[in-house]
Every structure is written in C-alpha cells, then in structure tokens.
Amino acid sequence: MKQRLPLMVFLVLLALGPLFLPEFYVTLLNYIGLYSIVALGLVLLTGVGGLTSFGQAAFVGLGAYATGYLTTAHGLSPWIALLVGLGVTAGVALVLGFLTLRLSGHYLPLGTIAWGISLYFLFGNLEFLGGHTGLTGIPVLEFFGLKLNTGREFYYLIWVVLLSFVLATQNLLDSREGRAIRALKGGGLMAESMGVNTARTKTTIFLIAALFACVSGWLYAHLQRFVNPTPFGLHIGIEYLFMAVVGGAAHVWGALVGAGLITILKQWLQDILPKIFGQSGNFEVIFFGIMLILVLQRAREGIWPWLVRLVPVRQGRRTVAEAEALPRREMPAAGTVLLEVKEARKQFGGLVANDNMNLSVKAGEVMALIGPNGAGKSTMFNCISGVDPVTSGEIRFLGERIDTLTSREIARRGMGRTFQHVRLLPTMSVLENVAIGAHLRGSKGVLSASLHLERAEEARLLAEAKRQLERVGLGAHLFDEAGSLPLGQQRVLEIARALSADPCLLLLDEPAAGLRYLEKQALAELLRRLRGEGMGILLVEHDMDFVMGLADRVVVMEFGEKISEGLPEEVQKDPVVLEAYLGGVE
Ligand code: ADP
Ligand code: MG
C-alpha cells in the first residue's frame, strides 16, 4: 500500500483538478493528456522496443481527419468515425511496418519521416478535407447522453483514456508478449532462438503506437471542434519523440512527465523568449534543440528514473506463485537419432568455417564437439540452430530437414541452445530472462496481456522459469538483475532458459567456462541427470576433464573439418588429435 501512495495522491489531485483549477490550466492539462497518449505509444515503440518513429503526428492527423470528415460531410456518429479512423490507421501502419520494419536500423525512421511529410501535405491539399483552412463544425462528443461541451467535461474523458492506456501498456510489458517486446532492443537474435517472432512483435508495437496516436487525434478533433494540417506536421512528430525521450523513454509514466514538461515549458518559453529577444519568432524550437542534445548527453534515461529515486523505493515482485506445471513435450525414446548433420559447409565470404561436417546426436547421449579456438564449433552450432544457415549440406532434426528453417521454427521443434557469448537482457530479472525461454509454451496474445486476462498462463510460465532456475542452482537469484551475475552464472542462466523451452536436444556452447570447480561438478551432475531423462546434449567445451568425464562420444574439429570421432578414450589417444592440440605426439 505504501508504494502506491504517490500514485493515489496523483490520481486524487487529477480527479479534483477541474473543480478548482482556472480554465487555462484545465486546457493545458487537456493538451498534456492528449500529447501523453501519443508519447505513451512512443515509449512502447522507441523507448522499450528501440524503434524510432518521427511520424506519429501523421497518425494523430489520421484520427482527427477521419472523424472531422466523416462527422461533418457524412453526418456519421463520432464513435463510428473513431472505428473507421482506427481501421485506416491500422491499415497504414501495417503497410508501413511491413515495408520498413524488416529492414535494419534507419529505414523505419526514414520511412516515418517520409510518411509524416507526405500525409501533412496531403491533408493540406485535399479539397474535401478543407485544404489549409481545414474542417470546421465538428460535432460535440456525446457520452451516454452527456454532451462534452467544455474543456472541463472533456478533461475526464481524456484522462480516463490516458490512464487506461497507461495501465494496459504496463500490463502488456509485464507479460509473455511484453518480455518479447523488451527483448527487441539488443536481444533480437536471442529472442528468435527462443521462438519469438520478432518481426511480428515489432509490427505489433508499431501498430499499438499508431492506434494510440489515432485515438489522441480523434479526441483532439472533438475537443477543438475543427482541424487543420498544422498540428500534424513533421516538426510536431519530432516534438512527440522529444517528449518520450525527455520523460524517460523506457517508462510508461515517463510519457506523462515528458508531455507535461514539454507542454508547460513550450507555453512558458513562447511567452518569455520573444520578450527577451525583443521580437516574435519560434525561439522555443532552438531552446528545445539544445535541451534535447543535453538530455541525450547527460540523462539518456530521461527524467522519470531520476524522479523515482526521489519517492520511496518501490519493491518489485518478490514471490513467484505456485502454479500447475506446463504440459511437456513427448521425449523421443533413448537411442533415437535426434540430430544428423551431413556434409555441412559454411562459408563467410572467402573463409570456410565449416567443411564436410558430419555428426549425429541421439536421445540420451552427450556428444562433445571439441577443437582448438577458431576450429568452427560455434559456427556449427549456429548452422544447426538456424541462427546462421549452412552454405550447403543437410541438417535433419527428428528426421525432418531443418537447414532452411529459421531459428524460431527450429526452437519450436524442440531444440534449445545457449550462446558462447552470453545473450541475455542485463537489466531484466534473472527470472524474466529465463521465462523468455518458455515463450513457445504460452499462447496468450497482446490483448489478453493488456487486460491481464492471461494471469493463469503467466503464473505457469513464471513457475516453470523458477523451477528451472532452482534446478540449475540459481534459485537464490530469481529477482536479481541478470547482468549483475558473474559471467559463469550468466551461462548457467542460459541453460535454465534453454530448459524452460522443454527441449529434447540441448546445444551448450562452453557452458562451464568461468565456473569454479564445485560449480562445474554441479553442472556435470545436472547434465548427467538430463541425459538420464532422455535428453540429447551437444556440448562444446574446452575443459577436457569436464568433457572426458561426461561425454559418451566426441567429435574433434580443426580448421572447420572433423579430424576424429569416437569414444572419449579413443580420441584422447588419436595421434591426429594430439597433433592438433599439442603440435605433436610426446
Ligand atoms: P570456435 O567456436 O571453434 O572457436 P568459430 O566457429 O567461432 O570457432 O569460428 C570459426 C571461424 O569462423 C573463425 O575463423 C572465425 O573468425 C570465423 N567466423 C565465425 N563467425 C563469423 C562471421 N559471422 N563472419 C565471418 N567469420 C566468422
Ligand atoms: Mg566458439
């Protein structure tokens, strides 16, 4: 309860605001609310998802013009116009997202700039939208027979919409889909390997941000009762982005802080700067430019994280509820061939990293892949798991050819992996990182997550993550930040994450590196138990005592090719292997 006190105070003040505030401030708060709705979309898209859009103002314009046109020219109800506006916005966002999101980095920002500019000119040039004068006579919103005539009445609608969007966004981020969204920035490759469809996730947040903007535009049109192109230009799109960045782009409440601060500041600067300079002009634009540079240099995280430190510490969730175990995959019988690599070749330009590689792994065996640094072991792992497909050759998993499948599709079929260079989300908790591994074992989507209707499934996913963490010996670190663990334990975290997917084949790339003697023993014990349960394990490891004490069979690589294969004691005596490792037989 104590942690919620600041929120309660804020809500009470917000609710009482229009009862005592002068008209000017109510209007200001209305605009802050409208801008916050757009900025909230950008928090999700840019702050959390890492995708930058300069074109949000154009989506606001779509919402505003849709209702402006349909209600005045066709006499439609504003509510129908809202639905049409949302539909049009969704269509545009999907096309735009489809064209740009698949491409890397800067295509999305460029695409949104182009879109922002062209829509602005379109609004201004279309006869039926009133050209640069715009549309007037947009009807008053009616809400269950109540006419929202004044700003004071409108205030409640705006803020209820905003707060419900904040809540929904917060719910969404705290869910299976939310973890996928949070993985986009810096963890895309890992997320794909855990079965997340990152292209779809990106499209989803782009769509949500666009729809938020459209709703804001719809509200704006009915508050103003007229629309013209000015508030939907590219410079306003930049301002929205600015609000999200200044407020704290990765935090939902940052949207409100940013929108509030920028709106008030702009108002104030517009008053005061012309007096200082003795002439009129948009001086605040210059000021904002300088401020943006300062924020990006000095406080990348924005104001919100800094504000949070001023109020009493809010403890995150500290317990994981008991929940029914998730259904498990049917394990292939021991001895079944799980993985077969035939004549695999991988080339990076002129460099042949894997050539003529053949190997197989059966259910219930540990196969070790060893060889000097640069031999091509990790490359082989990436080919098998679909992270980086083979140049030629054939890879089969459970009898099916997988060398043309994506890592996501391969994960779905029951292959789990860890990475030599750990790939986790350092600021997320250990528990949440591992829960990403269980992504494919849940199915609830964005809508049920936003409404928190997926709590039963979510509880089962988190309980599974906890169970796997306890299994690997990290049960005491569930709520630590993943990045705070020593590197050796981060690797072990990756094993728990892979296990959360309930795989039948596990690919471990140097799992024991960085572990202490006793930790290595515990890891070996765990791998023996997994093998006993029928799992197949393909293991890359440099610690020969670890490998030889554990592996059933060993494949030795050098310069991208297999130079030996057999039982551990056989390969240890193989002169070719000794040559490769020691440079000659003693
Ligand atoms: P290992 O895991 O056995 O130490 P790797 O598979 O990481 O070896 O690397 C094998 C060879 O392939 C090395 O020469 C490495 O530089 C090269 N290599 C690996 N990945 C890439 C890549 N993405 N692009 C170009 N060369 C690569
Ligand atoms: Mg390697």
XYZ file of C-alpha atoms in Angstrom, residues 8-518:
511
model
C -3.008 7.596 -5.158
C -2.167 11.212 -4.398
C -1.612 11.848 -8.101
C -4.952 10.302 -9.032
C -6.878 12.223 -6.396
C -5.327 15.533 -7.478
C -6.068 14.657 -11.073
C -9.697 13.871 -10.305
C -10.216 17.079 -8.317
C -8.261 19.279 -10.722
C -11.106 20.709 -12.830
C -13.110 21.534 -9.707
C -10.705 24.234 -8.566
C -8.263 24.957 -11.413
C -8.776 28.027 -13.639
C -9.823 27.409 -17.243
C -6.301 27.981 -18.559
C -4.846 25.122 -16.547
C -7.654 22.741 -17.436
C -6.951 23.407 -21.090
C -3.252 22.889 -20.500
C -3.928 19.583 -18.757
C -6.172 18.513 -21.602
C -3.358 19.047 -24.064
C -0.879 17.328 -21.807
C -3.249 14.362 -21.681
C -3.624 14.276 -25.461
C 0.140 14.507 -26.022
C 0.792 11.899 -23.351
C -1.351 9.380 -25.204
C 0.878 9.772 -28.261
C 4.081 9.819 -26.205
C 2.966 6.637 -24.440
C 2.885 4.877 -27.805
C 6.422 6.104 -28.404
C 7.549 4.815 -25.028
C 6.442 1.372 -26.118
C 7.800 1.709 -29.648
C 11.006 3.678 -29.170
C 11.896 3.539 -25.510
C 11.190 -0.111 -24.930
C 11.212 -1.552 -28.435
C 14.095 0.513 -29.789
C 12.245 1.550 -32.964
C 12.192 5.249 -33.761
C 9.238 6.965 -35.396
C 9.078 10.608 -36.372
C 5.707 10.147 -37.962
C 3.333 9.834 -35.019
C 1.790 13.249 -35.653
C 0.574 11.937 -39.004
C -1.271 9.124 -37.233
C -2.802 11.713 -34.911
C -3.886 13.517 -38.051
C -5.484 10.387 -39.445
C -7.611 10.033 -36.338
C -8.540 13.716 -36.353
C -9.289 13.997 -40.062
C -11.191 10.707 -40.175
C -13.667 11.932 -37.613
C -13.587 15.515 -38.918
C -14.526 14.428 -42.398
C -16.968 11.634 -41.590
C -18.928 13.559 -38.980
C -19.213 16.790 -40.956
C -19.541 15.613 -44.566
C -21.449 12.400 -43.920
C -23.101 13.025 -40.581
C -21.700 9.818 -39.108
C -21.538 9.335 -35.360
C -18.129 10.205 -33.880
C -17.941 6.692 -32.478
C -18.325 5.122 -35.906
C -15.775 7.637 -37.179
C -13.407 6.501 -34.437
C -13.701 2.908 -35.613
C -13.098 3.912 -39.223
C -10.116 6.034 -38.164
C -8.642 3.148 -36.196
C -9.174 0.837 -39.164
C -7.479 3.210 -41.599
C -4.624 3.830 -39.156
C -4.136 0.104 -38.637
C -4.071 -0.451 -42.394
C -1.498 2.282 -42.968
C 0.623 1.188 -40.003
C 0.644 -2.411 -41.201
C 1.706 -1.473 -44.734
C 4.323 0.970 -43.482
C 5.540 -1.523 -40.903
C 5.681 -4.299 -43.456
C 7.791 -2.168 -45.790
C 10.233 -0.833 -43.234
C 10.392 -2.974 -40.093
C 12.017 -5.931 -41.796
C 14.851 -3.732 -42.932
C 17.526 -2.807 -40.477
C 18.045 0.292 -38.374
C 17.358 3.559 -40.076
C 14.738 2.500 -42.598
C 11.920 2.862 -40.114
C 12.806 6.422 -39.027
C 13.284 7.398 -42.677
C 10.041 5.721 -43.629
C 8.147 7.527 -40.888
C 9.664 10.877 -41.894
C 8.575 10.350 -45.489
C 5.152 9.297 -44.287
C 4.892 12.245 -41.917
C 5.774 14.763 -44.617
C 3.546 13.308 -47.303
C 0.492 12.990 -45.091
C 0.914 16.551 -43.889
C 0.879 17.825 -47.471
C -1.974 15.529 -48.354
C -4.116 16.983 -45.555
C -3.308 20.459 -46.769
C -4.026 19.812 -50.436
C -7.154 17.722 -50.442
C -10.188 19.783 -51.344
C -12.638 17.649 -49.398
C -10.520 17.966 -46.232
C -10.713 21.735 -46.454
C -7.149 22.330 -47.634
C -5.037 24.517 -45.368
C -8.071 26.073 -43.721
C -9.227 22.672 -42.573
C -12.615 21.442 -41.435
C -14.958 23.220 -39.048
C -18.212 22.334 -37.349
C -17.056 19.006 -35.926
C -19.824 17.918 -33.547
C -19.627 17.792 -29.772
C -18.931 14.343 -28.349
C -21.845 12.738 -26.631
C -21.189 10.200 -23.955
C -24.242 8.238 -22.770
C -26.424 11.260 -23.418
C -23.935 13.592 -21.746
C -22.631 16.323 -24.056
C -18.934 17.065 -23.589
C -19.246 20.750 -24.399
C -16.498 22.293 -22.345
C -12.875 21.569 -21.623
C -13.752 20.701 -18.049
C -16.076 17.949 -19.185
C -13.686 16.727 -21.812
C -10.878 16.574 -19.274
C -12.244 13.442 -17.652
C -12.602 11.587 -20.931
C -9.040 12.398 -21.956
C -7.530 11.383 -18.655
C -9.567 8.223 -18.289
C -8.459 7.171 -21.781
C -4.850 8.041 -20.998
C -4.778 6.239 -17.657
C -6.398 3.137 -19.108
C -3.797 3.134 -21.881
C -1.045 3.511 -19.283
C -2.442 0.602 -17.320
C -2.860 -1.553 -20.417
C 0.682 -0.780 -21.549
C 2.056 -1.586 -18.134
C 0.142 -4.860 -18.091
C 1.388 -5.674 -21.547
C 5.017 -5.072 -20.642
C 4.630 -7.317 -17.620
C 3.687 -10.375 -19.658
C 4.961 -13.004 -22.051
C 4.469 -10.696 -25.035
C 5.958 -7.879 -23.004
C 9.140 -9.837 -22.447
C 9.321 -10.394 -26.189
C 8.880 -6.648 -26.731
C 11.537 -5.832 -24.156
C 13.896 -8.272 -25.861
C 13.713 -6.419 -29.195
C 16.242 -3.803 -28.154
C 19.510 -5.709 -28.015
C 18.171 -9.237 -27.800
C 16.505 -9.877 -31.129
C 18.700 -12.768 -32.182
C 18.364 -14.446 -28.801
C 14.592 -13.918 -28.775
C 14.250 -15.517 -32.213
C 16.201 -18.502 -30.937
C 13.685 -18.762 -28.097
C 10.834 -18.826 -30.596
C 9.821 -15.159 -30.562
C 8.636 -13.828 -33.902
C 10.480 -10.525 -33.679
C 9.137 -9.169 -36.968
C 5.610 -9.684 -35.733
C 6.413 -8.235 -32.324
C 7.854 -5.104 -33.945
C 4.789 -4.743 -36.143
C 2.577 -5.115 -33.098
C 4.166 -2.277 -31.160
C 4.245 -0.097 -34.252
C 0.540 -0.750 -34.633
C -0.247 -0.042 -30.981
C 1.691 3.244 -31.064
C -0.154 4.279 -34.233
C -3.546 3.419 -32.745
C -2.801 5.384 -29.563
C -1.911 8.374 -31.750
C -5.131 7.949 -33.733
C -7.238 7.966 -30.560
C -5.457 11.112 -29.425
C -6.294 12.739 -32.770
C -9.915 11.746 -32.514
C -10.177 13.281 -29.048
C -8.366 16.375 -30.240
C -10.775 16.910 -33.134
C -13.809 16.771 -30.872
C -12.226 18.952 -28.233
C -11.192 21.661 -30.740
C -14.222 21.080 -32.975
C -12.096 21.981 -36.000
C -8.964 20.541 -37.602
C -6.307 21.916 -39.950
C -2.990 20.368 -41.021
C -0.682 22.398 -38.744
C -0.647 20.136 -35.651
C 0.116 17.050 -37.738
C 3.342 18.131 -39.385
C 6.738 16.527 -39.085
C 8.007 19.051 -36.527
C 5.210 18.016 -34.185
C 6.166 14.381 -34.788
C 9.649 15.275 -33.604
C 8.170 17.007 -30.573
C 6.295 13.840 -29.600
C 9.505 11.872 -29.804
C 11.189 14.536 -27.749
C 8.509 14.203 -25.052
C 9.067 10.459 -24.799
C 12.849 10.823 -24.650
C 12.880 13.628 -22.086
C 10.328 11.936 -19.860
C 12.178 8.662 -19.855
C 11.591 6.698 -22.990
C 11.563 3.271 -21.380
C 8.962 4.027 -18.693
C 5.220 4.369 -19.183
C 4.967 7.234 -16.704
C 7.817 8.956 -18.481
C 5.339 9.722 -21.263
C 3.265 11.857 -18.891
C 6.278 13.531 -17.373
C 7.737 14.318 -20.785
C 4.484 15.545 -22.288
C 3.788 17.655 -19.207
C 7.206 19.178 -19.043
C 7.497 19.968 -22.746
C 3.993 21.394 -22.985
C 4.419 23.680 -19.976
C 7.915 24.663 -20.983
C 6.814 25.466 -24.511
C 3.982 27.609 -23.225
C 6.294 29.452 -20.929
C 9.053 29.887 -23.482
C 6.608 31.184 -26.069
C 5.671 33.880 -23.578
C 9.053 34.811 -22.322
C 11.551 34.374 -25.177
C 10.049 36.992 -27.526
C 10.234 39.474 -24.648
C 13.888 38.666 -24.093
C 14.776 38.871 -27.777
C 12.506 41.817 -28.349
C 10.883 40.271 -31.426
C 8.459 37.468 -32.161
C 9.589 34.108 -33.510
C 9.654 30.439 -32.674
C 12.628 30.739 -30.379
C 11.474 27.803 -28.294
C 12.437 25.491 -31.167
C 16.084 26.449 -30.715
C 15.803 26.001 -26.986
C 14.287 22.537 -27.406
C 17.037 21.528 -29.807
C 19.689 22.443 -27.265
C 17.755 20.736 -24.491
C 17.411 17.510 -26.488
C 21.158 17.384 -27.030
C 21.741 17.955 -23.322
C 19.285 15.238 -22.325
C 20.842 12.762 -24.733
C 24.287 13.581 -23.382
C 23.558 13.826 -19.692
C 20.446 11.782 -18.989
C 19.735 9.222 -21.648
C 17.193 7.538 -19.465
C 15.203 10.748 -19.163
C 13.635 12.317 -16.118
C 11.438 9.501 -14.855
C 14.160 7.219 -13.402
C 15.541 10.263 -11.633
C 12.105 11.148 -10.227
C 11.571 7.608 -8.963
C 14.663 7.918 -6.843
C 13.065 10.835 -5.009
C 9.994 8.880 -3.903
C 10.071 5.887 -1.530
C 11.618 2.761 -3.089
C 9.163 0.556 -4.848
C 9.956 -3.088 -4.420
C 9.432 -5.245 -7.463
C 7.593 -8.527 -7.308
C 9.348 -10.766 -4.848
C 7.500 -14.049 -4.976
C 6.559 -16.487 -7.648
C 3.188 -18.092 -7.077
C 2.814 -21.831 -7.184
C 1.189 -22.914 -10.415
C 0.328 -26.067 -12.251
C 3.267 -27.357 -14.290
C 3.169 -26.708 -18.031
C 2.456 -29.656 -20.327
C 5.628 -31.337 -21.528
C 6.812 -32.481 -24.916
C 6.869 -36.183 -25.560
C 10.509 -37.213 -25.337
C 11.844 -39.445 -28.129
C 12.932 -42.912 -26.883
C 16.561 -43.190 -25.798
C 18.750 -44.011 -28.770
C 16.541 -42.244 -31.330
C 18.655 -40.177 -33.678
C 17.758 -36.570 -32.891
C 20.238 -34.647 -34.957
C 22.021 -35.526 -38.158
C 24.465 -33.217 -39.894
C 25.545 -34.314 -43.364
C 28.337 -32.704 -45.353
C 27.616 -29.314 -43.889
C 29.641 -26.417 -45.242
C 29.632 -22.848 -44.048
C 31.424 -20.039 -45.788
C 31.856 -16.454 -44.690
C 32.952 -14.826 -47.933
C 36.263 -16.485 -48.691
C 36.587 -18.102 -45.271
C 35.407 -21.685 -44.990
C 34.423 -22.003 -41.316
C 32.865 -25.474 -41.613
C 33.545 -28.019 -44.319
C 32.296 -31.532 -44.881
C 30.999 -31.764 -41.330
C 29.157 -34.932 -40.387
C 27.854 -35.717 -36.940
C 24.826 -37.096 -35.159
C 23.350 -36.902 -31.677
C 20.987 -39.470 -30.159
C 18.422 -39.100 -27.414
C 20.004 -39.863 -24.048
C 23.605 -39.152 -25.011
C 26.110 -36.395 -24.503
C 28.067 -35.663 -27.636
C 31.045 -33.379 -27.210
C 32.348 -31.193 -30.001
C 35.912 -30.152 -29.254
C 38.749 -28.477 -31.058
C 41.117 -25.525 -30.788
C 39.850 -21.946 -30.855
C 38.613 -20.938 -34.271
C 38.033 -24.545 -35.341
C 34.430 -23.738 -36.266
C 32.468 -25.187 -33.345
C 30.295 -22.163 -32.637
C 29.716 -21.775 -36.356
C 28.466 -25.364 -36.432
C 26.118 -24.556 -33.534
C 24.745 -21.542 -35.378
C 24.148 -23.628 -38.507
C 22.375 -26.347 -36.567
C 20.173 -23.953 -34.608
C 19.300 -21.865 -37.661
C 20.939 -18.669 -36.390
C 23.230 -18.565 -39.434
C 22.222 -21.079 -42.103
C 24.643 -23.518 -43.781
C 26.014 -22.684 -47.207
C 25.434 -26.262 -48.348
C 24.767 -29.673 -46.880
C 21.895 -31.160 -44.981
C 20.783 -30.944 -41.359
C 17.993 -33.096 -40.001
C 16.282 -32.856 -36.644
C 13.962 -35.683 -35.634
C 14.101 -36.873 -39.236
C 12.965 -33.560 -40.720
C 15.213 -31.298 -42.771
C 15.759 -28.087 -40.873
C 18.594 -26.383 -42.751
C 16.203 -23.977 -44.447
C 14.163 -23.200 -41.334
C 14.555 -20.115 -39.139
C 15.928 -20.407 -35.620
C 12.414 -19.745 -34.358
C 10.932 -22.675 -36.231
C 13.751 -24.928 -35.100
C 13.226 -23.911 -31.468
C 9.573 -24.827 -31.799
C 10.578 -28.341 -32.835
C 12.408 -28.892 -29.572
C 15.983 -27.703 -29.932
C 17.317 -25.476 -27.164
C 20.651 -23.692 -27.061
C 22.971 -21.422 -25.132
C 25.441 -18.946 -26.585
C 29.193 -18.860 -26.167
C 28.996 -15.120 -25.704
C 26.045 -14.862 -23.346
C 22.983 -13.211 -24.767
C 20.692 -12.063 -22.044
C 18.855 -8.896 -21.141
C 21.060 -7.479 -18.417
C 18.556 -5.121 -16.815
C 15.759 -7.682 -16.672
C 15.490 -10.014 -13.719
C 17.014 -13.473 -13.842
C 13.502 -14.927 -13.631
C 12.180 -12.912 -16.569
C 15.200 -13.766 -18.682
C 14.562 -17.432 -18.145
C 10.835 -17.029 -18.756
C 11.663 -15.885 -22.301
C 12.814 -19.445 -22.869
C 9.273 -20.633 -22.151
C 7.822 -18.252 -24.751
C 6.554 -21.002 -27.024
C 4.804 -22.763 -24.172
C 2.356 -19.898 -23.782
C -0.071 -18.610 -26.359
C -1.905 -15.639 -24.883
C -1.537 -12.543 -27.005
C -1.269 -8.798 -26.640
C -4.926 -8.128 -25.964
C -5.343 -10.550 -23.083
C -1.998 -9.406 -21.687
C -3.107 -5.751 -21.734
C -6.213 -6.666 -19.792
C -4.320 -9.061 -17.521
C -6.574 -11.920 -18.580
C -3.567 -14.211 -19.024
C -2.556 -14.334 -15.379
C -3.099 -18.104 -15.060
C -0.858 -18.841 -18.020
C 1.659 -16.210 -16.913
C 1.835 -17.799 -13.465
C 2.594 -21.155 -15.034
C 5.341 -19.687 -17.230
C 6.994 -17.926 -14.294
C 6.681 -21.009 -12.111
C 8.401 -23.001 -14.848
C 11.207 -20.437 -15.071
C 11.619 -20.605 -11.306
C 11.670 -24.406 -11.353
C 14.418 -24.462 -13.982
C 16.429 -21.834 -12.107
C 16.244 -23.889 -8.939
C 17.281 -26.915 -10.926
C 20.483 -25.242 -12.148
C 21.218 -23.804 -8.723
C 20.226 -20.181 -9.265
C 17.115 -20.328 -7.087
C 18.501 -17.647 -4.779
C 18.869 -15.106 -7.582
C 15.384 -15.029 -9.130
C 14.905 -11.283 -8.726
C 18.475 -10.128 -9.245
C 19.267 -8.223 -12.391
C 20.652 -10.758 -14.835
C 23.579 -8.500 -15.644
C 24.669 -8.483 -12.005
C 25.512 -12.194 -12.021
C 29.110 -13.306 -12.543
C 29.736 -14.444 -16.109
C 29.839 -18.129 -15.183
C 26.386 -17.908 -13.635
C 25.092 -15.985 -16.618
C 25.977 -19.041 -18.688
C 24.119 -21.239 -16.241
C 21.155 -18.870 -16.519
C 21.217 -19.540 -20.251
C 20.974 -23.266 -19.566
C 17.892 -22.686 -17.402
C 16.449 -20.522 -20.174
C 17.016 -23.260 -22.740
C 15.476 -25.849 -20.395
C 12.374 -23.698 -19.932
C 11.511 -24.447 -23.538
C 11.305 -28.162 -22.674
C 13.714 -29.189 -25.442
C 14.693 -32.731 -26.404
C 18.056 -31.608 -27.781
C 20.256 -29.145 -25.965
C 23.177 -27.304 -27.576
C 25.596 -25.933 -24.986
C 28.446 -23.696 -26.145
C 31.170 -23.680 -23.472
C 28.782 -23.875 -20.514
C 31.499 -24.495 -17.931
C 33.679 -21.531 -18.862
C 34.035 -19.227 -15.883
C 32.685 -21.730 -13.371
C 34.566 -22.800 -10.255
C 35.428 -26.414 -9.588
C 32.379 -27.201 -7.469
